[in-house]
Amino acid sequence: MTTPSRRELANAIRFLAIDAVQAANSGHPGMPMGMADIAEVLWNDYLSHNPNNPNWFNRDRFVLSNGHGSMLQYALLHLSGYDLSIDELKNFRQLNSKTPGHPENFMTPGIETTTGPLGQGFANAVGMALAEKLLAQRFNKPEHTIVDNRTWVFMGDGCLMEGISHEAASLAGTWGLHKLVAFWDDNKISIDGNTDGWFTDNTPARFEAYGWNVVRGVNGQDAAEIKTAIETALKSTDKPTLICCRTTIGYGSPAKAGKESSHGAPLGKDEVAATRQALGWEYGPFEIPEAIYDGWRVRSTGVQREADWNQLFDAYKSQYPDLAAELTRRISGDLPEGFVEAADAYIAKLQAEGPVIASRKASQMAIETFAPLLPELIGGSADLAHSNLTLWKGSKSVATNDPNANYIYYGVREFAMTAISNGLGLHECFIPYDATFLVFSDYARNAVRMSALMGAHAIHVYTHDSIGLGEDGPTHQPIEHMASLRYIPNNDLWRPCDAVESAACWKAAILRSDGPSCLVFSRQNLAHQQRNEQQVADIARGGYVLKDSNGAPEVILIATGSEVGLAMDAAAQLGDKVRVVSMPSTNVFDRQDAEYRESVLPRDCRKRVAIEAGVTGFWHKYVGLDGAVIGIDDFGASAPAEKLFPEFGFTVEKVVEAARALG
Ligand SMILES: Cc1ncc(C[n+]2csc(CCOP(=O)(O)OP(=O)(O)O)c2C)c(N)n1
Ligand SMILES: [Mg+2]
């Protein structure tokens, strides 16, 4: 083979995808076949990255929001020289391979974010582009452009049909994220067939209305047109760009091109052969001629790019040593020296002072105390700042060019907010928090799940945690939410009972870098609880003995949040054989060693009552068949909170009664 043509370089992607899907007898060949030409131009001519170091800080971020086309990304990573061997491609979709069904950030070098749930990758990319903008305005100096990378996204019709695309595109437009470039795979096909019956929006006009720069009518099968479109995108200095690429799903397949049948199933042996014929690809499955590899790799100047940047950074370091040190620290993910000590001192101070306040207020005080120490802390609320209490004195909107911009007015966009948090959390240098009412965590829920699946450092703040919010009534009163968030693997839910636990859970969430934390706070004031030093330290273990019995406990009351005070009052009436366990995080408690768990909830004591203003079923894990749960298996009601708690059985008398009924 002589020097391969662009089409031949793209055909390498096509056939790696076709053959891997065929070998796995599972997967999605149509999208990689349709987007191969776009991908080839972008990766070979524009993407600034270093395949030898997928974590190079100033790399461009590439996000495949239409993650079902994962083989496109795996082929790109392989061809451009990432540590992803041809054997891994042969093992597509097999157990423990680096090529799972959808791209997973923790499985494969070079994958920035896990995609598959349509639309979320796009919102992650908006978070990454925001991260770049903020780091640039914080760290760049006129003669030192240290932070300078783009975020490129591929998205399909499905991503654009999803509501989250509206939320995320709207914010990207408002923020003027001009280094964000999205490619729309406009193939007029989704799983159910031709989209004429369900997707007829004027997408270009829609994005123009969001304030995007839109390049219309690009032939996505034509390298020259793609190049011109990208050049136009690069010129945008104030708007993100959407490049609308007309493509043919399954391009090259004589029988399946342009049809939904190529979307999510192997082409079939005969059709694979026919496609080889049609595209003039003479090579066997997983056979890539050296000339094709050369064609891909000769273009990758990654090592040089990173070396150039290192030089730039050295010069920056000598002129701005403090800024360089801060950036280096933030890239490493290390917290500032002294943070933990400062947090502990603050928690101890709260324990001594004992403020009686709402835990949402305590949360705000924790932010106020910790944020000045943590320039990486960035957050906001979905239009509930004054209810969620997420603003602090140093809050500066990210819509400004302020070098210390750190606050995000998300507007009413819970889902994109959470997925943008994920993008920020996956990007170096940030610890994101987001906030809404607990009941609306449902709007954000799959993005919370994705934080957990990806191991993204993200803090989801949910206030108005129960019927305790009062008059807004059942639409606003969370019932099943805490239990259901606790069930998400690798998600730590915290529901603190007073200001001390609130600060401690913020500290835990800041320290926890390998997954999300949901911090659940009350609207109403909560009593302060007495603790000794050991008890204060044990909050971090998720559950601990707040008030012990005289001798072995005969009854254990387990409670969280606002119900801890109630448990303490009930215990006072039940006598000194009663232990009260405060359980701010069952997730964290469950991770403690068996000995510790036994020391808090001894097996011998079967008379247990759990008290939490939420669904009862969850708590049977802790109280067993012999225990009782005081909770709510209904939707709440509209009334002042003081009226609602007794109405739903949250009274000292009821707790005492339940404990005594255990015999
Ligand atoms: C949130 C979500 N809903 C549903 C799906 C299942 N699904 C995967 S691909 C797809 C169709 C996507 O259409 P399009 O983006 O046009 O992809 P194409 O067929 O063009 O590759 C659907 C419904 C999903 N992955 N995520
Ligand atoms: Mg489509």
XYZ file of C-alpha atoms and ligand atoms in Angstrom:
690
model
C 0.000 0.000 0.000
C 1.263 3.471 -0.815
C 0.413 6.410 1.396
C -3.155 5.731 2.430
C -5.927 8.142 1.542
C -8.056 9.771 4.207
C -10.868 7.424 3.260
C -8.593 4.436 3.822
C -7.557 5.760 7.228
C -11.235 6.089 8.068
C -12.000 2.646 6.697
C -9.606 1.215 9.280
C -12.005 2.532 11.940
C -14.961 1.116 10.041
C -13.574 -2.370 9.758
C -12.244 -2.535 13.301
C -15.783 -1.695 14.400
C -17.466 -4.038 11.945
C -15.184 -6.953 12.807
C -15.189 -6.420 16.575
C -18.980 -6.304 16.639
C -19.107 -9.368 14.427
C -16.665 -11.234 16.704
C -18.582 -10.288 19.835
C -21.850 -10.999 18.051
C -23.009 -7.861 19.817
C -22.563 -4.110 19.492
C -23.222 -1.110 17.295
C -21.432 -0.898 13.950
C -23.652 1.711 12.267
C -22.488 4.825 14.087
C -18.712 4.174 13.759
C -19.260 3.481 10.054
C -21.127 6.761 9.697
C -18.825 8.946 11.793
C -15.467 7.423 10.787
C -14.580 10.231 8.369
C -15.354 12.944 10.913
C -13.350 11.104 13.548
C -10.396 10.618 11.226
C -10.154 14.316 10.385
C -10.621 15.432 13.976
C -8.163 12.989 15.522
C -5.497 13.232 12.876
C -5.564 16.951 12.181
C -6.886 18.688 15.269
C -7.068 16.720 18.491
C -4.259 17.883 20.736
C -3.368 14.910 22.889
C -0.545 12.572 23.752
C -1.359 8.887 23.288
C 1.732 8.097 25.377
C 0.285 9.977 28.312
C -3.507 9.959 28.366
C -3.408 12.122 31.500
C -1.386 14.969 30.072
C -3.048 17.926 31.713
C -3.411 20.281 28.744
C -4.846 17.642 26.393
C -8.006 18.181 24.436
C -10.920 16.290 25.901
C -12.840 14.017 23.547
C -16.275 12.778 24.601
C -18.334 10.207 22.731
C -21.782 11.131 23.971
C -23.386 8.617 21.629
C -21.519 5.956 23.589
C -23.175 3.024 21.845
C -20.630 3.700 19.100
C -17.885 2.708 21.538
C -15.992 0.784 18.874
C -15.341 4.074 17.121
C -13.494 5.322 20.183
C -11.633 2.064 20.775
C -10.522 2.005 17.136
C -9.340 5.623 17.431
C -7.415 4.908 20.621
C -5.819 1.838 19.099
C -4.912 3.438 15.789
C -3.494 6.582 17.319
C -1.210 4.644 19.649
C -2.861 4.479 23.063
C -2.197 1.452 25.206
C -5.055 -0.519 23.709
C -3.848 -3.538 21.792
C -5.510 -5.253 18.867
C -6.180 -8.181 21.213
C -8.271 -5.880 23.373
C -10.299 -4.993 20.301
C -10.723 -8.677 19.539
C -12.109 -9.010 23.056
C -14.724 -6.323 22.565
C -17.518 -6.629 25.136
C -15.905 -9.589 26.915
C -15.379 -9.908 30.658
C -12.441 -7.854 31.964
C -11.460 -6.551 28.551
C -10.507 -2.900 28.212
C -13.205 -2.626 25.573
C -16.535 -2.847 27.396
C -19.836 -2.342 25.609
C -19.887 1.371 26.294
C -16.830 3.559 26.977
C -15.879 3.489 30.673
C -13.462 6.044 32.043
C -11.875 3.659 34.527
C -11.408 0.745 32.127
C -9.665 2.177 29.107
C -6.775 4.628 28.804
C -7.893 7.737 26.963
C -11.591 7.552 27.867
C -12.477 10.770 29.696
C -15.967 9.877 30.825
C -18.318 6.935 30.809
C -21.032 7.330 28.219
C -24.044 5.376 27.076
C -26.937 7.084 28.848
C -27.647 9.403 25.928
C -27.177 13.117 26.391
C -25.113 12.903 29.550
C -21.762 12.764 27.785
C -22.631 16.066 26.167
C -23.384 17.582 29.587
C -20.135 16.102 30.976
C -18.338 17.811 28.116
C -19.948 21.129 29.024
C -18.542 20.619 32.536
C -15.094 19.888 31.114
C -15.209 22.944 28.861
C -16.272 25.057 31.828
C -13.337 23.642 33.786
C -10.984 24.747 31.028
C -12.451 28.235 30.879
C -12.146 28.689 34.630
C -8.619 27.321 34.849
C -7.579 29.546 31.956
C -8.930 32.647 33.633
C -7.356 31.696 36.921
C -3.908 30.600 35.741
C -3.101 32.020 32.309
C -0.932 35.101 32.049
C -0.624 37.202 28.903
C 2.659 35.663 27.858
C 1.938 32.226 29.350
C -1.072 30.381 28.015
C -0.743 27.411 30.310
C -4.317 26.221 30.073
C -5.426 25.975 26.481
C -7.385 22.979 25.354
C -10.611 22.192 23.579
C -13.434 19.826 24.345
C -14.811 17.889 21.388
C -18.056 15.935 21.559
C -19.748 13.512 19.237
C -23.487 13.284 19.700
C -26.303 11.560 17.886
C -29.968 12.185 17.366
C -30.631 10.384 20.633
C -28.477 12.810 22.635
C -30.323 15.697 21.054
C -33.756 14.240 21.721
C -32.904 13.926 25.410
C -33.998 16.888 27.537
C -30.595 17.136 29.167
C -29.167 18.326 25.841
C -31.359 21.389 26.136
C -30.260 22.118 29.697
C -26.585 21.652 28.944
C -26.575 23.479 25.594
C -28.403 26.390 27.119
C -25.759 26.789 29.842
C -22.870 26.325 27.412
C -24.319 29.115 25.291
C -24.805 31.409 28.258
C -21.261 30.777 29.441
C -19.839 31.300 25.950
C -17.749 28.129 26.037
C -16.113 28.779 22.690
C -13.630 25.948 23.047
C -16.441 23.426 23.078
C -17.176 21.872 19.692
C -19.979 19.352 19.219
C -20.512 17.240 16.127
C -24.068 16.168 15.448
C -24.293 12.808 13.708
C -27.329 13.801 11.670
C -28.198 10.441 10.142
C -31.971 10.623 10.590
C -31.988 7.173 12.114
C -32.473 5.983 15.664
C -33.370 2.531 16.932
C -36.995 2.574 15.881
C -36.159 3.672 12.354
C -36.314 6.897 10.383
C -36.662 9.779 12.812
C -39.162 11.676 10.667
C -41.907 10.516 12.987
C -40.276 11.607 16.266
C -37.420 14.036 15.713
C -38.213 16.910 13.405
C -36.813 19.802 15.448
C -34.879 22.440 13.611
C -31.703 21.558 15.483
C -29.463 24.247 13.950
C -32.010 26.951 14.769
C -32.419 25.501 18.227
C -28.701 25.800 18.933
C -28.520 29.257 17.434
C -31.250 30.219 19.852
C -29.039 28.993 22.707
C -26.317 31.328 21.499
C -24.204 28.737 19.715
C -22.182 29.128 16.571
C -23.747 26.624 14.163
C -22.137 25.175 11.065
C -24.955 23.783 8.970
C -25.168 21.192 6.260
C -21.750 19.590 6.413
C -21.280 16.391 4.466
C -20.004 14.155 7.242
C -18.608 11.736 4.727
C -16.363 14.343 3.103
C -13.024 15.071 4.766
C -12.564 18.439 3.082
C -15.971 19.690 4.198
C -15.340 18.433 7.724
C -12.027 20.270 7.815
C -13.594 23.509 6.669
C -16.287 23.183 9.315
C -13.721 22.615 12.050
C -11.739 25.631 10.860
C -14.899 27.698 11.258
C -15.364 26.343 14.770
C -11.802 27.254 15.704
C -12.476 30.860 14.781
C -15.272 31.227 17.293
C -14.107 33.386 20.168
C -17.288 33.702 22.160
C -19.636 30.825 21.359
C -19.564 27.042 21.445
C -19.935 25.444 18.042
C -22.298 22.791 16.757
C -21.216 21.182 13.508
C -24.202 19.565 11.834
C -22.909 16.599 9.862
C -25.169 14.793 7.458
C -24.049 11.187 7.616
C -25.218 7.758 6.581
C -25.499 5.232 9.380
C -23.740 2.022 8.365
C -21.901 3.869 5.582
C -20.412 1.395 3.121
C -22.743 -1.500 3.784
C -24.635 -2.218 0.553
C -27.703 -3.647 2.276
C -27.742 -1.797 5.599
C -26.419 1.715 4.973
C -28.993 4.304 5.986
C -31.038 1.734 7.874
C -31.686 1.167 11.538
C -30.662 -2.453 11.042
C -27.015 -1.298 11.184
C -27.518 0.535 14.478
C -27.188 -2.144 17.102
C -26.461 -5.552 15.616
C -23.623 -7.236 13.754
C -23.863 -6.752 10.007
C -23.723 -10.526 9.536
C -21.038 -12.542 7.804
C -22.238 -12.014 4.256
C -22.871 -8.322 4.695
C -19.421 -7.862 6.244
C -17.955 -9.437 3.114
C -20.132 -7.271 0.880
C -19.025 -4.163 2.766
C -15.370 -5.139 2.331
C -16.051 -5.413 -1.350
C -17.930 -2.138 -1.553
C -15.270 -0.148 0.299
C -12.354 -1.953 -1.320
C -10.939 -3.127 1.997
C -8.778 -6.131 1.209
C -7.637 -7.009 4.676
C -8.846 -9.685 7.047
C -10.534 -9.079 10.381
C -8.309 -7.068 12.744
C -5.630 -6.847 10.073
C -4.337 -3.309 9.743
C -1.543 -2.743 7.210
C 1.545 -0.986 8.532
C 0.969 1.849 6.090
C -2.363 2.547 7.752
C -0.813 2.502 11.220
C 1.886 4.808 9.908
C -0.740 7.037 8.394
C -2.361 7.414 11.790
C 0.701 7.657 13.941
C 2.817 9.856 11.751
C 0.268 12.501 12.453
C 0.339 12.097 16.181
C 2.755 14.646 17.517
C 1.681 13.993 21.061
C 5.040 13.575 22.707
C 6.279 16.786 21.148
C 3.134 18.612 22.167
C 3.536 17.617 25.763
C 7.260 18.443 25.721
C 6.470 21.893 24.344
C 3.918 22.422 27.042
C 6.343 21.315 29.737
C 8.738 23.962 28.519
C 6.015 26.548 28.623
C 5.150 25.459 32.118
C 8.759 25.681 33.298
C 8.946 29.259 32.145
C 5.636 29.983 33.879
C 6.906 28.355 37.035
C 9.942 30.542 37.234
C 7.878 33.681 36.752
C 4.834 32.689 38.832
C 6.030 30.092 41.323
C 2.992 30.378 43.597
C 0.455 29.982 40.834
C 2.448 27.118 39.346
C 2.572 25.401 42.731
C -1.164 25.810 43.176
C -1.894 24.432 39.725
C 0.440 21.489 40.310
C -1.249 20.733 43.603
C -4.684 20.926 42.070
C -3.727 18.703 39.149
C -2.433 16.113 41.620
C -5.721 16.170 43.509
C -3.989 16.734 46.855
C -5.824 18.934 49.310
C -4.011 22.011 50.607
C -1.719 21.334 53.497
C -3.483 21.817 56.790
C -6.995 21.363 55.422
C -7.830 18.330 57.538
C -6.524 19.983 60.706
C -8.505 23.137 59.968
C -11.643 21.103 59.327
C -11.193 19.170 62.562
C -10.642 22.352 64.535
C -13.851 23.772 63.092
C -15.810 20.623 63.931
C -14.449 20.694 67.496
C -15.428 24.336 67.827
C -18.977 23.559 66.727
C -19.145 20.714 69.218
C -18.150 23.114 71.981
C -20.480 25.913 70.891
C -23.506 23.773 70.067
C -25.510 25.937 67.681
C -29.148 24.975 67.269
C -29.712 25.603 63.576
C -31.068 23.902 60.479
C -28.550 21.511 59.006
C -28.803 23.397 55.681
C -27.570 26.438 57.588
C -24.816 24.334 59.128
C -23.944 23.203 55.616
C -23.592 26.795 54.497
C -21.383 27.523 57.497
C -19.221 24.550 56.553
C -18.910 25.856 52.989
C -18.108 29.295 54.357
C -15.339 27.784 56.478
C -13.891 25.283 53.999
C -14.233 27.094 50.677
C -11.657 29.825 51.404
C -9.154 27.006 51.936
C -10.160 25.177 48.766
C -9.949 27.092 45.499
C -10.883 23.798 43.816
C -14.318 23.830 45.415
C -16.825 24.931 42.805
C -20.544 24.677 43.035
C -23.965 26.017 42.759
C -27.633 25.323 42.932
C -30.471 24.717 40.513
C -32.158 28.054 41.236
C -32.511 27.351 44.942
C -29.440 29.098 46.281
C -31.388 30.813 49.026
C -33.079 27.602 50.093
C -30.143 25.236 49.612
C -27.849 27.856 51.176
C -25.025 27.169 48.782
C -23.767 30.718 48.393
C -20.910 31.922 50.576
C -19.104 35.224 50.925
C -16.468 34.333 48.346
C -18.965 33.143 45.690
C -18.272 34.610 42.266
C -20.295 33.614 39.238
C -18.617 31.522 36.555
C -20.441 33.666 34.020
C -17.810 36.343 34.732
C -14.142 36.460 33.829
C -13.152 36.753 37.463
C -10.039 34.629 38.071
C -11.651 33.322 41.251
C -15.009 32.487 39.677
C -16.343 29.519 41.631
C -20.119 29.689 41.756
C -22.540 28.251 39.225
C -26.037 29.606 38.860
C -27.433 26.506 37.199
C -30.964 27.751 36.777
C -33.676 25.106 36.982
C -31.666 22.305 35.387
C -31.064 19.530 37.902
C -30.035 16.830 35.459
C -27.499 18.858 33.483
C -26.278 20.398 36.733
C -25.388 16.982 38.066
C -23.837 15.765 34.821
C -21.864 19.018 34.567
C -20.645 18.369 38.108
C -19.474 14.987 36.886
C -17.579 16.653 34.048
C -15.961 19.077 36.480
C -15.157 16.278 38.900
C -13.582 14.137 36.189
C -11.532 17.084 35.007
C -8.413 17.742 37.020
C -8.424 20.588 39.542
C -12.021 20.703 40.800
C -14.213 19.419 43.594
C -17.746 20.189 42.421
C -20.906 20.495 44.473
C -24.426 20.953 43.213
C -27.690 21.439 45.021
C -31.439 21.130 44.861
C -34.277 19.899 47.050
C -33.900 16.228 47.953
C -37.190 15.408 46.262
C -35.794 16.657 42.934
C -32.781 14.392 43.140
C -35.040 12.234 40.974
C -34.536 14.716 38.155
C -30.791 14.258 38.533
C -30.725 10.653 39.489
C -29.060 8.944 36.565
C -26.243 11.465 36.726
C -25.802 10.614 40.424
C -25.613 6.989 39.395
C -23.020 7.910 36.794
C -20.931 9.800 39.389
C -20.897 6.616 41.408
C -20.179 4.309 38.475
C -17.351 6.543 37.291
C -15.892 7.142 40.726
C -16.202 10.868 40.090
C -15.497 13.240 42.946
C -18.791 15.090 43.218
C -20.819 16.400 46.127
C -24.565 16.453 45.668
C -26.258 18.663 48.250
C -29.915 17.968 48.889
C -31.840 20.125 51.341
C -35.434 19.993 52.566
C -34.892 16.407 53.507
C -38.310 15.292 54.754
C -41.869 16.189 55.713
C -40.011 18.634 57.956
C -40.126 21.094 55.070
C -43.786 21.528 55.903
C -46.348 23.429 53.908
C -45.086 22.729 50.381
C -46.599 19.306 50.824
C -46.252 15.914 49.134
C -44.812 17.136 45.822
C -41.856 18.525 47.738
C -41.540 15.963 50.509
C -39.009 13.233 49.841
C -39.994 9.810 51.126
C -38.179 7.058 49.218
C -35.306 9.259 48.095
C -32.754 8.610 50.805
C -33.225 4.871 50.685
C -33.001 4.810 46.925
C -29.870 6.976 46.814
C -28.270 4.734 49.445
C -28.878 1.785 47.144
C -26.662 3.243 44.398
C -23.359 1.369 44.719
C -20.350 3.556 45.541
C -22.587 6.460 46.543
C -22.273 7.758 50.103
C -25.423 9.351 51.433
C -25.137 11.440 54.614
C -27.992 12.799 56.687
C -26.471 14.643 59.622
C -28.370 15.316 62.851
C -26.842 18.620 63.884
C -24.266 21.248 62.960
C -21.374 19.068 64.079
C -22.359 16.097 61.935
C -23.076 18.502 59.064
C -19.536 19.847 59.098
C -18.146 16.331 59.504
C -20.046 15.075 56.474
C -18.795 17.989 54.382
C -15.275 17.099 55.435
C -15.838 13.446 54.505
C -17.262 14.412 51.115
C -14.300 16.681 50.375
C -11.852 13.957 51.352
C -13.626 11.269 49.341
C -12.078 11.532 45.896
C -13.192 8.213 44.396
C -16.923 8.662 44.298
C -19.856 10.934 45.018
C -21.401 11.933 48.310
C -25.006 13.028 48.722
C -25.351 15.414 51.648
C -28.904 15.651 52.895
C -29.877 18.618 55.054
C -32.959 19.801 56.892
C -34.936 22.942 56.367
C -35.820 23.190 60.059
C -33.659 23.723 63.132
C -32.129 20.668 64.782
C -31.069 20.196 68.382
C -27.391 20.073 69.232
C -26.060 16.749 70.572
C -23.405 16.278 73.240
C -20.359 14.214 72.276
C -16.931 13.484 73.591
C -13.876 13.667 71.370
C -14.067 10.017 70.385
C -17.692 10.366 69.376
C -16.860 13.399 67.266
C -14.155 11.374 65.522
C -16.530 8.426 65.028
C -18.988 10.484 62.983
C -16.637 9.768 60.086
C -17.413 6.060 60.535
C -20.982 6.644 59.403
C -22.663 5.408 62.598
C -21.701 5.568 66.248
C -23.063 5.351 69.751
C -24.337 8.792 70.615
C -25.757 7.847 73.998
C -24.815 4.574 75.564
C -26.719 2.326 77.898
C -25.650 1.459 81.360
C -24.184 -1.979 80.670
C -25.159 -3.995 77.619
C -28.040 -2.334 75.747
C -31.458 -3.897 76.026
C -32.872 -1.644 73.349
C -31.134 0.246 70.576
C -32.690 3.250 68.912
C -31.154 4.007 65.508
C -31.885 7.352 63.926
C -30.667 9.832 61.355
C -30.950 13.581 60.907
C -33.904 15.286 62.534
C -35.012 12.028 64.139
C -31.879 11.718 66.266
C -33.174 14.370 68.661
C -36.431 12.454 68.935
C -34.560 9.223 69.673
C -32.594 10.983 72.415
C -35.793 12.290 74.024
C -37.374 8.848 73.844
C -34.272 7.236 75.319
C -34.464 9.603 78.267
C -37.909 8.196 79.029
C -37.025 4.586 78.381
C -34.340 4.425 81.034
C -30.660 3.642 81.158
C -30.709 0.305 79.325
C -31.265 2.089 76.051
C -28.566 2.954 73.538
C -28.974 5.594 70.843
C -27.053 5.166 67.612
C -26.728 8.113 65.291
C -26.331 6.795 61.752
C -25.594 9.726 59.445
C -24.313 7.437 56.691
C -25.339 3.811 56.430
C -23.099 3.514 53.355
C -20.017 4.524 55.290
C -21.037 2.497 58.359
C -21.408 -0.619 56.209
C -17.778 -0.267 55.123
C -16.458 -0.363 58.696
C -14.866 -3.553 59.973
C -17.056 -6.175 61.579
C -15.685 -5.476 65.026
C -16.608 -1.829 64.902
C -20.069 -2.553 63.546
C -20.597 -5.117 66.303
C -19.484 -2.569 68.877
C -22.198 -0.182 67.685
C -24.956 -2.678 66.894
C -24.247 -5.800 68.950
C -25.779 -8.928 67.502
C -27.189 -9.872 70.903
C -29.456 -6.904 71.100
C -32.422 -7.667 68.877
C -34.743 -5.053 70.286
C -34.076 -2.262 67.891
C -36.123 0.652 66.639
C -35.071 2.662 63.588
C -36.516 6.124 63.201
C -36.289 8.061 59.975
C -38.819 10.234 58.120
C -38.660 8.079 54.989
C -39.624 4.624 53.738
C -39.509 1.920 56.388
C -38.355 -1.021 54.257
C -34.760 0.105 54.048
C -34.241 -0.069 57.796
C -35.087 -3.711 58.279
C -31.508 -4.465 57.352
C -30.534 -2.846 60.656
C -33.413 -3.762 62.930
C -34.042 -7.303 61.648
C -37.235 -9.271 61.948
C -37.575 -8.560 65.651
C -37.199 -4.815 65.360
C -39.510 -1.948 64.492
C -39.262 0.975 62.115
C -40.920 4.318 62.515
C -41.037 5.858 59.071
C -43.355 6.995 56.296
C -44.692 4.803 53.526
C -46.931 7.444 52.067
C -46.400 10.782 50.357
C -46.508 13.226 53.260
C -48.942 16.111 53.464
C -49.156 19.858 53.364
C -49.111 21.452 56.818
C -46.709 23.139 59.214
C -43.862 20.779 60.070
C -44.735 20.774 63.806
C -48.122 19.336 62.858
C -46.767 16.822 60.372
C -44.289 14.984 62.570
C -46.924 13.951 65.135
C -49.380 13.206 62.333
C -46.933 10.681 60.864
C -46.050 9.122 64.203
C -42.843 10.930 65.032
C -43.419 11.595 68.714
C -41.579 10.583 71.834
C -44.641 8.616 72.910
C -44.732 6.611 69.682
C -41.038 5.795 69.869
C -41.351 4.773 73.522
C -44.385 2.695 72.677
C -42.614 0.984 69.783
C -39.607 0.168 71.960
C -41.775 -1.188 74.782
C -43.834 -3.240 72.345
C -40.680 -5.213 71.527
C -41.058 -6.812 74.930
C -30.965 7.651 28.085
C -30.940 6.543 27.089
N -32.109 6.088 26.588
C -32.115 5.073 25.734
C -30.955 4.485 25.335
C -30.980 3.298 24.380
N -30.455 3.720 23.048
C -29.186 3.521 22.708
S -28.833 4.155 21.195
C -30.418 4.696 21.008
C -30.829 5.417 19.754
C -29.949 6.551 19.528
O -30.183 7.114 18.284
P -29.010 7.916 17.653
O -28.351 8.741 18.660
O -29.572 8.597 16.468
O -27.978 6.795 17.266
P -27.665 6.146 15.856
O -28.644 5.054 15.658
O -27.795 7.204 14.832
O -26.281 5.642 16.018
C -31.190 4.384 22.104
C -32.618 4.707 22.223
C -29.754 4.979 25.889
N -28.575 4.454 25.592
N -29.778 6.025 26.736
Mg -29.128 8.746 14.559
